[in-house]
XYZ file of C-alpha atoms in Angstrom:
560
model
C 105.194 128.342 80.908
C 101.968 129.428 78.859
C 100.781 131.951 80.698
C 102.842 134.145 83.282
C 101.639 136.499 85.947
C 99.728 139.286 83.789
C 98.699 137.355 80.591
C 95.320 137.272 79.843
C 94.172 134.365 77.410
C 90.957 135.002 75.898
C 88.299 132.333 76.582
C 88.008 130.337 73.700
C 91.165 129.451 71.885
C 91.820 131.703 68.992
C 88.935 134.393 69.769
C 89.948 137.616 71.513
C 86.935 139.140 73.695
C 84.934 141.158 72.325
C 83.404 144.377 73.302
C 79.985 142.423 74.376
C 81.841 139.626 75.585
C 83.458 139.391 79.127
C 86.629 141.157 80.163
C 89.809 139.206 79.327
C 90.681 137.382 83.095
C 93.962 137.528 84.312
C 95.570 134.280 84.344
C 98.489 133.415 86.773
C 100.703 130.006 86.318
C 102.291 130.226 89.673
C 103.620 126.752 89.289
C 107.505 125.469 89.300
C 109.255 124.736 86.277
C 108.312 121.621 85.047
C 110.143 119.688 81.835
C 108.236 120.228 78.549
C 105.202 122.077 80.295
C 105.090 124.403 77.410
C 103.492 121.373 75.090
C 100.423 121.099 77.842
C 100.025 124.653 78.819
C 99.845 126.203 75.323
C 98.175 129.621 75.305
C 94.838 127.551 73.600
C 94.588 124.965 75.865
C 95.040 127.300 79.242
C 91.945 129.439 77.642
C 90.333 126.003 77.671
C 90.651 125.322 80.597
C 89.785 129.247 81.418
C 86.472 128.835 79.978
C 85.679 125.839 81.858
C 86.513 127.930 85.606
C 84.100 130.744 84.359
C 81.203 128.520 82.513
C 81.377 126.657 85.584
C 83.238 127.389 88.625
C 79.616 129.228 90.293
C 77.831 126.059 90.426
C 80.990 124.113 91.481
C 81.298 126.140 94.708
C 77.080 125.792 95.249
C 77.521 122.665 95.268
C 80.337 122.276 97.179
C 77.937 124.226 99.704
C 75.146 121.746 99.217
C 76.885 119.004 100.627
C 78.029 120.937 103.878
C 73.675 121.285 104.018
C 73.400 117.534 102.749
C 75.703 116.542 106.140
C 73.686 118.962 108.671
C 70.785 116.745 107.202
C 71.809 113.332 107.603
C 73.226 114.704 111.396
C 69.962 116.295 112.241
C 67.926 113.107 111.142
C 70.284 110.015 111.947
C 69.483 108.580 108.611
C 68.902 108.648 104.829
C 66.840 107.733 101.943
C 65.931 107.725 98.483
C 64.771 110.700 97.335
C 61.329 111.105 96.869
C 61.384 113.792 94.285
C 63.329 112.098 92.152
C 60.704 108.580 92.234
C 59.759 109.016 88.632
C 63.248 108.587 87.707
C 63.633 105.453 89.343
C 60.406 104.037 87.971
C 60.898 104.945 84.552
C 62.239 102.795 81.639
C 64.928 104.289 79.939
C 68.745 103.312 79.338
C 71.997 104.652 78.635
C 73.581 105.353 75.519
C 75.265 102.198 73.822
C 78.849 101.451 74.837
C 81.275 102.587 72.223
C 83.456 99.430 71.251
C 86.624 100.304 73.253
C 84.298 99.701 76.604
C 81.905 96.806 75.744
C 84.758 94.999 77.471
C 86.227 95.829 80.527
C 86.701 92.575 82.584
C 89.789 93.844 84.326
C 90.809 97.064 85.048
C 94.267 98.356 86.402
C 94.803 101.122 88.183
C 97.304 104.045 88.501
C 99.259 107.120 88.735
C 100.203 108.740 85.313
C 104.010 109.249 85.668
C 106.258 107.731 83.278
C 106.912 103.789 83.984
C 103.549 103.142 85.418
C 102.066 104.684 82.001
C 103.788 101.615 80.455
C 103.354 98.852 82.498
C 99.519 99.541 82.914
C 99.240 99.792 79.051
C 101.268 96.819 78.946
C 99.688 95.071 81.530
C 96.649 93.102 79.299
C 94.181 94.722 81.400
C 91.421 95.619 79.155
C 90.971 99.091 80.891
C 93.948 101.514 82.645
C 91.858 104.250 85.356
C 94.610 106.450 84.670
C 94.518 108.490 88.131
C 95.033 111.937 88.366
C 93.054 111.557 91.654
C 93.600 109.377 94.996
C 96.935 107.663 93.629
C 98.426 110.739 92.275
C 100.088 113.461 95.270
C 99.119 116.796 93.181
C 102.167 118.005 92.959
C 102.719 120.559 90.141
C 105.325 118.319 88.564
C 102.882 115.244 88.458
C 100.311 117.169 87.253
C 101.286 118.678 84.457
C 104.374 115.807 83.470
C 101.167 113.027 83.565
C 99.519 115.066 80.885
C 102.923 115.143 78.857
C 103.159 110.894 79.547
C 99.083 110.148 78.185
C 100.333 112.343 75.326
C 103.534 110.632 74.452
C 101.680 107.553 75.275
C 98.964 108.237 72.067
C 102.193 109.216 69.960
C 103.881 106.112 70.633
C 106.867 107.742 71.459
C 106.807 107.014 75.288
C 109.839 105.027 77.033
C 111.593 104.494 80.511
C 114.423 103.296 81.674
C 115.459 102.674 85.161
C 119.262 103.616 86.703
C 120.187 100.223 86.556
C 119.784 100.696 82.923
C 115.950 98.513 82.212
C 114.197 99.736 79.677
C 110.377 99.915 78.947
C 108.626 100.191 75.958
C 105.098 99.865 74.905
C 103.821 96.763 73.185
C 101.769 97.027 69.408
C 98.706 99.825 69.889
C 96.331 96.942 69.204
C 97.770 94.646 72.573
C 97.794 98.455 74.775
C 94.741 99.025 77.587
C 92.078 101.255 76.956
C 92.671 104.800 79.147
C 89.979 106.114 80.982
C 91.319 108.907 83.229
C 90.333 109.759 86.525
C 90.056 113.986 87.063
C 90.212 115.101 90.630
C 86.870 115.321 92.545
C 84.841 118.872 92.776
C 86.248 119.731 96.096
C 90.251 120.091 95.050
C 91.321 123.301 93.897
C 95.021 123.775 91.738
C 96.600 126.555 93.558
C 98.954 126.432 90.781
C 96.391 127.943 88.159
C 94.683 131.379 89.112
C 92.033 133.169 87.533
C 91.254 136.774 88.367
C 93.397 135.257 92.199
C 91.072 132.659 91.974
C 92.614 128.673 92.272
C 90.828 126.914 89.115
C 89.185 123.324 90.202
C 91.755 120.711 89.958
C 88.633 119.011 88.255
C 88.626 121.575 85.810
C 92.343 121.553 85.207
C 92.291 117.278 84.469
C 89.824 117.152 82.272
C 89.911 120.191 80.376
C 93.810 120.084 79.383
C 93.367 116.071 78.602
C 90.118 116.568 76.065
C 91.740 120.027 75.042
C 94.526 117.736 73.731
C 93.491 114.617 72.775
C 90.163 113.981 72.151
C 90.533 114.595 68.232
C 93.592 112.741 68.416
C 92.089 109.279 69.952
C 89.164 109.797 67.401
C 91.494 110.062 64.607
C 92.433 107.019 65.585
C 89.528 104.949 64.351
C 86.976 102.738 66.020
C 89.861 99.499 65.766
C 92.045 101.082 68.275
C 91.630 100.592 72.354
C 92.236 104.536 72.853
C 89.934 105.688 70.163
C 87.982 108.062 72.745
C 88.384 110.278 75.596
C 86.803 108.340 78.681
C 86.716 109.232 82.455
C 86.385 108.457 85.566
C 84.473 110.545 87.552
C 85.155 110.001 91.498
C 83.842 111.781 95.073
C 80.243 112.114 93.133
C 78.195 112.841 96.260
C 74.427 114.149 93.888
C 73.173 113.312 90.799
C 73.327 117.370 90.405
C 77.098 116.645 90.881
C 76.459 114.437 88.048
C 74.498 117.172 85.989
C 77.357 119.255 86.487
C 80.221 116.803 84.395
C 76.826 116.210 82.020
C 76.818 119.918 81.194
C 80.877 120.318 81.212
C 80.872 117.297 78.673
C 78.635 119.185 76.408
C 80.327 122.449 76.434
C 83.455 120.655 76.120
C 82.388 118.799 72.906
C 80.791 121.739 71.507
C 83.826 124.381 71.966
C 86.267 121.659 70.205
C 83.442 120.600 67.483
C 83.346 117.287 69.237
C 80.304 115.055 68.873
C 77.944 115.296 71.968
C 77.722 111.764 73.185
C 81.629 111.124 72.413
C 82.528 111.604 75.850
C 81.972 108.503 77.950
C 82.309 108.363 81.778
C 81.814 106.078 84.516
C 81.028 107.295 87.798
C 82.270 105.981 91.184
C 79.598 105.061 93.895
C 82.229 105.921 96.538
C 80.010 107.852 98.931
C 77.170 106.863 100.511
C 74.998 110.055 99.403
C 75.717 108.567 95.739
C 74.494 104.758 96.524
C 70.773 106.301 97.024
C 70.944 108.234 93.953
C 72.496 105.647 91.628
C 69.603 105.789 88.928
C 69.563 109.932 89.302
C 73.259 109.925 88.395
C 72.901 107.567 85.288
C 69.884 109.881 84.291
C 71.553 112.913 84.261
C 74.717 111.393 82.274
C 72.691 108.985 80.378
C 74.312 110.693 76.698
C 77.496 110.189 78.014
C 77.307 107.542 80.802
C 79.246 104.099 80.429
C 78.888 102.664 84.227
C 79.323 102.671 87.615
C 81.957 101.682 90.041
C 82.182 100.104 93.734
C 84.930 101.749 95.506
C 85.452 100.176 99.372
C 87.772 102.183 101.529
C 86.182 106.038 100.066
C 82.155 104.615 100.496
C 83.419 103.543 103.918
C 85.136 106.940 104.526
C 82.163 108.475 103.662
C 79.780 106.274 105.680
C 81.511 107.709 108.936
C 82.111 110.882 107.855
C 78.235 111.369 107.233
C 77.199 109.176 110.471
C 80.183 110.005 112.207
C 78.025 111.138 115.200
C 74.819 109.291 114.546
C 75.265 107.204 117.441
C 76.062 103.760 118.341
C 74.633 101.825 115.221
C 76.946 103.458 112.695
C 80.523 102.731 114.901
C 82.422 101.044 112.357
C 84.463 98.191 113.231
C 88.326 97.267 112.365
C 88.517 98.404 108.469
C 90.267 95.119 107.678
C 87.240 93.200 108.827
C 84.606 94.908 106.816
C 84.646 93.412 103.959
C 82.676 93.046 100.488
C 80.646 90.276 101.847
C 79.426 92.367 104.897
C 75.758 92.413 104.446
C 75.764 96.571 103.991
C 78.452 96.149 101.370
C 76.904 93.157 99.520
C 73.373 95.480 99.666
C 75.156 98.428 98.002
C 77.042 96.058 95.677
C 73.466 94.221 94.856
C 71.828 97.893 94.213
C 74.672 98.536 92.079
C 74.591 95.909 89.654
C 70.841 95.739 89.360
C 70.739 99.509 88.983
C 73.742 99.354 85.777
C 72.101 96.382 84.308
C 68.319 98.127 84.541
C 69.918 100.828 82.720
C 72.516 99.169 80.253
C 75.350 100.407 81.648
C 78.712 98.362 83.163
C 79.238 97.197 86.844
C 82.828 97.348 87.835
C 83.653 95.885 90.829
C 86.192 97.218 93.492
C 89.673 97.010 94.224
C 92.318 94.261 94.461
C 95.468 96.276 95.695
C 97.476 93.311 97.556
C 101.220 93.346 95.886
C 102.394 90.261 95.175
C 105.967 89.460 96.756
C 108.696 87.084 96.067
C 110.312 86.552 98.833
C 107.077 85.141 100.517
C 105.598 82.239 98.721
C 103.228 81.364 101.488
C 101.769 84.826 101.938
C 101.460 85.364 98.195
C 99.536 82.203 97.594
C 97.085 83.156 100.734
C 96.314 86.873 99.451
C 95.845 85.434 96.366
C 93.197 82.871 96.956
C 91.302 85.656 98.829
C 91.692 87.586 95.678
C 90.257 85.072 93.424
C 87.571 84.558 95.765
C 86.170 88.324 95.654
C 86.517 88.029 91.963
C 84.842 85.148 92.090
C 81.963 86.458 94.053
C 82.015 89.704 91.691
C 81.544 88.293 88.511
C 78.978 85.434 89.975
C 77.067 88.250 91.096
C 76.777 89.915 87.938
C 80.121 92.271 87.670
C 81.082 93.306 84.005
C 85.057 93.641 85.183
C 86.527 94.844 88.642
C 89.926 96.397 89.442
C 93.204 95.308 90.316
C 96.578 97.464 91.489
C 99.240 95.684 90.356
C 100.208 94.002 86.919
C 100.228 90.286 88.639
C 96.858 90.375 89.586
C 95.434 90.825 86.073
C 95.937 87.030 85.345
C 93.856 86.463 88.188
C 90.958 88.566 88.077
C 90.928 87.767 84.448
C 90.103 83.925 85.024
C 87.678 84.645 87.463
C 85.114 87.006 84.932
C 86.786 84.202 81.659
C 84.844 81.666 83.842
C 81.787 83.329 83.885
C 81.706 85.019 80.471
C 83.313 83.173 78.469
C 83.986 85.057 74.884
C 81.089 87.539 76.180
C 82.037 90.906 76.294
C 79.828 91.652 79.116
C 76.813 90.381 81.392
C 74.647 93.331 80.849
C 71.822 90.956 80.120
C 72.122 89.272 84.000
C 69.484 91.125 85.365
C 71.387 90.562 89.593
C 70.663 89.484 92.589
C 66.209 90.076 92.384
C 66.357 90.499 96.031
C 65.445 94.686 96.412
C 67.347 96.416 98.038
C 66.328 98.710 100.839
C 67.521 101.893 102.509
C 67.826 99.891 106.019
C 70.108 97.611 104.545
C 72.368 100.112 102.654
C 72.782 101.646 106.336
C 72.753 98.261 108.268
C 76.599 98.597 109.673
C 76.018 97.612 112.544
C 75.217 94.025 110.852
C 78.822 93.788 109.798
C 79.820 92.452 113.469
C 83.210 93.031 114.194
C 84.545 95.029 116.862
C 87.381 97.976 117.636
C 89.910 96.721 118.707
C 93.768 97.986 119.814
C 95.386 96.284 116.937
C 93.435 97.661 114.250
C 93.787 101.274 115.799
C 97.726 100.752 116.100
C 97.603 99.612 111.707
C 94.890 103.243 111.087
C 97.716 105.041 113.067
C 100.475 103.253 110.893
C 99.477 103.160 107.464
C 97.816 106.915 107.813
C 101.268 107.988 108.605
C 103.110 105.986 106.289
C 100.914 107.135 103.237
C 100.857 110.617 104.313
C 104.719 111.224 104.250
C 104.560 109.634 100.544
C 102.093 111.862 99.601
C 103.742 114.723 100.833
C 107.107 113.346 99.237
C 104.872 113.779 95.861
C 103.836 109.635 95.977
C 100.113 108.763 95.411
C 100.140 104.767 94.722
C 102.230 104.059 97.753
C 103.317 100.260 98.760
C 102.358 99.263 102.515
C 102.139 96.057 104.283
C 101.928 94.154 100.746
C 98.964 96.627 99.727
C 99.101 99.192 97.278
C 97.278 102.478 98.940
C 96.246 105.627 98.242
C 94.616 108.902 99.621
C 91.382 106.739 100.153
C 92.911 104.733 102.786
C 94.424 107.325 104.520
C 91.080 108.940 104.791
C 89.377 105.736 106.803
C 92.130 104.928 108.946
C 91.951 108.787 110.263
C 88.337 108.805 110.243
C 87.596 105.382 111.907
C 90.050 107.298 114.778
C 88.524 110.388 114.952
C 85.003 108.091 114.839
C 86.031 106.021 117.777
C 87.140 108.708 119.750
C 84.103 111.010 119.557
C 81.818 108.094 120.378
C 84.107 106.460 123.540
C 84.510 102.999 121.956
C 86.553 100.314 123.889
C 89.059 98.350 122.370
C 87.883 94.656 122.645
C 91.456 93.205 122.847
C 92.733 95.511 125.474
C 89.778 96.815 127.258
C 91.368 100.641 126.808
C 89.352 103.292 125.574
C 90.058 104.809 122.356
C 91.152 108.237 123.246
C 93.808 111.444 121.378
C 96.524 110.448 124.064
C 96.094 106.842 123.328
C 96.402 108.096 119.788
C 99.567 109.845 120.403
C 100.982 107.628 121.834
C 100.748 105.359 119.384
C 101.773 107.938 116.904
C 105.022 108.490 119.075
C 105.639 104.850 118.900
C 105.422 104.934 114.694
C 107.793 107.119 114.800
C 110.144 105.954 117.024
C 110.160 102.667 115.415
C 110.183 104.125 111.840
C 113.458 105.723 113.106
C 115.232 102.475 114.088
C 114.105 100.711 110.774
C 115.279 103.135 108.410
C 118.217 104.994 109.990
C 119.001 108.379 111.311
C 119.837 109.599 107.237
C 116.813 107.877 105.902
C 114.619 109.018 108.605
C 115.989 112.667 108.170
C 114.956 112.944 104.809
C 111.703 111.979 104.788
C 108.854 114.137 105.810
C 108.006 112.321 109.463
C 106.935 114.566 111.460
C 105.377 116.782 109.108
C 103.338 113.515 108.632
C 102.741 112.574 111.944
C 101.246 116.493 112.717
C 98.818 116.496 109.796
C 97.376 113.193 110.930
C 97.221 114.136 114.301
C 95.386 117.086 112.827
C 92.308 115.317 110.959
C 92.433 112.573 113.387
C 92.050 114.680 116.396
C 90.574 118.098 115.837
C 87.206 118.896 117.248
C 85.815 119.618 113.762
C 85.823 116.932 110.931
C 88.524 117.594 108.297
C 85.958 117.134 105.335
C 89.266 115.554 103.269
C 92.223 115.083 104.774
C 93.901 116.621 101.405
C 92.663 119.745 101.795
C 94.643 120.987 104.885
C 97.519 118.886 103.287
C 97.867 120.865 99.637
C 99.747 123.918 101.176
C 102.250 121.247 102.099
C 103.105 120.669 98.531
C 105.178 121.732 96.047
């Protein structure tokens, strides 16, 4: 470990504190033993990292307070809107900064956890782009945090390589063939409870980003301009304020200037995952605009947050089946619309959402299906003005690929397609009731499955977890326990049964999972999995009176 109980790194690698500066904090690593930690938590990079929590932890935790305002808000007024102080911003002409070459083209995108073999095969997977997660498809587990940090590392080095028990063996292909890396910190409301400063848990935000630049940002400029992974580049997800935004602006910058990195080297793109983001799209590009590359449509989080922030705003807001809401629904093609023009007003990229069906072979018929469905939203991405969208598994990249090959050809981008002209208003972003659909028994029975099912992965240390041919992650777990706890509060009836949705209904259901989980995997199987543990915590955000604000939250004591 770098730092046990006691040790007090000073805040900027190399420099002890002074007698004008601050007093030394006491840093605790209360975290297992983890293989080859000691080449990511080096005294220098923990004081990174250090700096970071006291530069910046004040305004994390006002803002984290903000939103819990933002919500009594939107409750008290049954509605939202752009923001009216911020009009000049939106009227203004001014762009981004220029795309550094690694992410002019980004026409597919795969996504994924960090640890060892999926490090590979996303590399490997001629994606132009990996989103190497550190956030929804990564279980925060001590272990994954810090041994996904050791993987990106050994990854650069080219001295990364897997091999399964039954003896197959991975290996990376030529640098110049690899995906670029853009990884995804946590959002602003995780803490790591393995990292204390002064007692307090440092931002798991804090913890991503700062040991990744700490440790490679001179090392993928070094690189040169002619390598994919000749920057660092993020992700930035659960943005819910462009003074969220301001806050990763101003952690770039002191970031770049502590290592004698280049302001402006830092790129990110930022996902439009909640719906406090979609009317502040312009705000957020403005207040990253030196180190902004794009903007992102993520589905199952923006629809999370829709009912979490209209959870009670009556009738008109009731989402219907998740499986039935889909891009085309006229709220999501009105946020996907705003996003595009918004990027391409601005020069930045528009990356579409997800594909996560996994492809099967033992089911020719329902592969071919899933996969003309996922041409089809590719399809209607790039024809709408896209720049690249994202796929979870290797065999989709062939697909997606043709789809934005068909539109741009040996264009790197469609930056110059100006989208859809039609404007986009606040009534449409918050038109759900327009998506038709209903509630019905069936789709409550698959929120009650796959949130249990994904839950006892994550708590097994899983974040990218196969279900029903999808790859999920904590994102769908959080709308199939808030569409519950949605349907519930408001007394919706199931259309197919007539029933009203209701916690016993719900528990019964949940007593069913479980019951048949038992018979399918066995008494051994079943024992050694974390079931009921599982089946509790859902019960617990699905159920409670008060609105779990993340589901993850009430989960992380949980882990190890």
């Amino acid at each position: 470990m770098a730092a046990d109980q006691g040790s007090s790194p000073s805040l900027r690698p190399g420099v002890p504190p002074t007698a004008s500066s601050p007093a030394a904090p006491v840093v605790t690593v209360a975290g297992p033993r983890v293989h080859r930690a000691e080449e990511v938590l080096t005294p220098e990079a923990v004081a990174f990292v250090v700096g970071l929590h006291r530069a910046f932890e004040g305004r994390r935790q006002e803002l984290l307070a903000r939103r819990k305002a933002r919500r009594a808000e939107i409750a008290a007024a049954g509605t939202l809107d752009f923001l009216p102080e911020t009009a000049e911003i939106r009227a203004a002409d001014w762009k981004v900064a220029e795309a550094p070459r690694a992410l002019q083209d980004r026409r597919v995108e795969i996504t994924g956890p960090t640890d060892r073999k999926m490090v590979i095969n996303a590399l490997n997977s001629g994606a132009r782009v990996w989103l190497a997660d550190f956030e929804d498809a990564t279980s925060p587990t001590w272990e994954n945090v810090v041994s996904g940090q050791v993987n990106l590392i050994d990854a650069y080095e080219g001295r990364i390589d897997f091999t399964t028990p039954a003896g197959k063996a991975y290996t990376l292909r030529p640098a110049a063939e690899l995906a670029t890396v853009v990884v995804r910190p946590r959002g602003w409301h995780l803490d790591e409870n393995h990292l204390l400063v002064d007692g307090t848990p440092v931002a798991g935000a804090f913890l991503d980003f700062g040991l990744y630049f700490f440790h490679n940002a001179a090392r993928l400029l070094a690189k040169g301009a002619d390598d994919p992974n000749s920057g660092p580049y993020f992700y930035l997800p659960k943005t819910e304020s462009h003074l969220e935004a301001r806050l990763w602006n101003d952690v770039f910058t002191h970031a770049q200037a502590e290592l004698g990195i280049p302001r402006g080297t830092i790129r990110a793109t930022v996902l439009i995952e909640t719906i406090t983001a979609a009317f502040e799209m312009d705000e957020i590009l403005y207040e990253l605009r030196d180190h902004a590359a794009g903007l992102n449509a993520g589905r199952w989080d923006y629809l999370f947050s829709i009912v979490k922030n209209f959870r009670d705003a009556g009738e008109h807001y009731i989402l219907p089946d998740r499986n039935s809401v889909t891009m085309a629904s006229p709220f999501m093609a009105a946020y996907t619309r705003l996003l595009v023009q918004t990027c391409h007003k601005r020069g930045a990229h528009a990356i579409g959402g997800m594909a996560a069906f996994i492809p099967s072979r033992k089911d020719p018929e329902v592969n071919a299906a899933a996969l003309e469905k996922v041409k089809a939203d590719k399809d209607r991405e790039a024809g709408t003005g896209f720049d690249g969208s994202w796929v979870a598994h290797p065999d989709l990249v062939s697909v997606a690929r043709a789809s934005f090959d068909a539109v741009l050809g040996e264009r790197p981008n469609q930056k110059d397609h100006p989208g859809p002209s039609e404007p986009v208003t606040a009534a449409q972003l918050l038109d759900i009731a327009g998506a038709g659909g209903t509630c019905t028994h069936a789709g409550l029975h698959n929120a009650v499955q796959v949130g249990i099912r994904y839950i006892e992965a994550w708590l097994r240390g899983l974040g990218a977890v196969g279900i029903f041919n999808m790859m999920e992650d904590a994102a769908t777990a959080e709308i199939s326990r808030s569409q519950i706890w949605q349907w519930i509060h408001n007394g919706v009836v199931l259309s197919d049964t007539g029933e009203k949705a209701t916690a016993e209904l719900v528990r019964a259901l949940v007593a069913t999972e479980l019951a048949e989980l038992l018979a399918e995997l066995g008494e051994d199987a079943y024992s050694a999995g974390r079931w009921r543990e599982a089946a509790k915590l859902f019960e617990q955000v699905a159920l409670a009176e008060e609105f779990a604000d993340f589901l993850t939250l009430p989960a992380l004591p949980l882990l190890g």
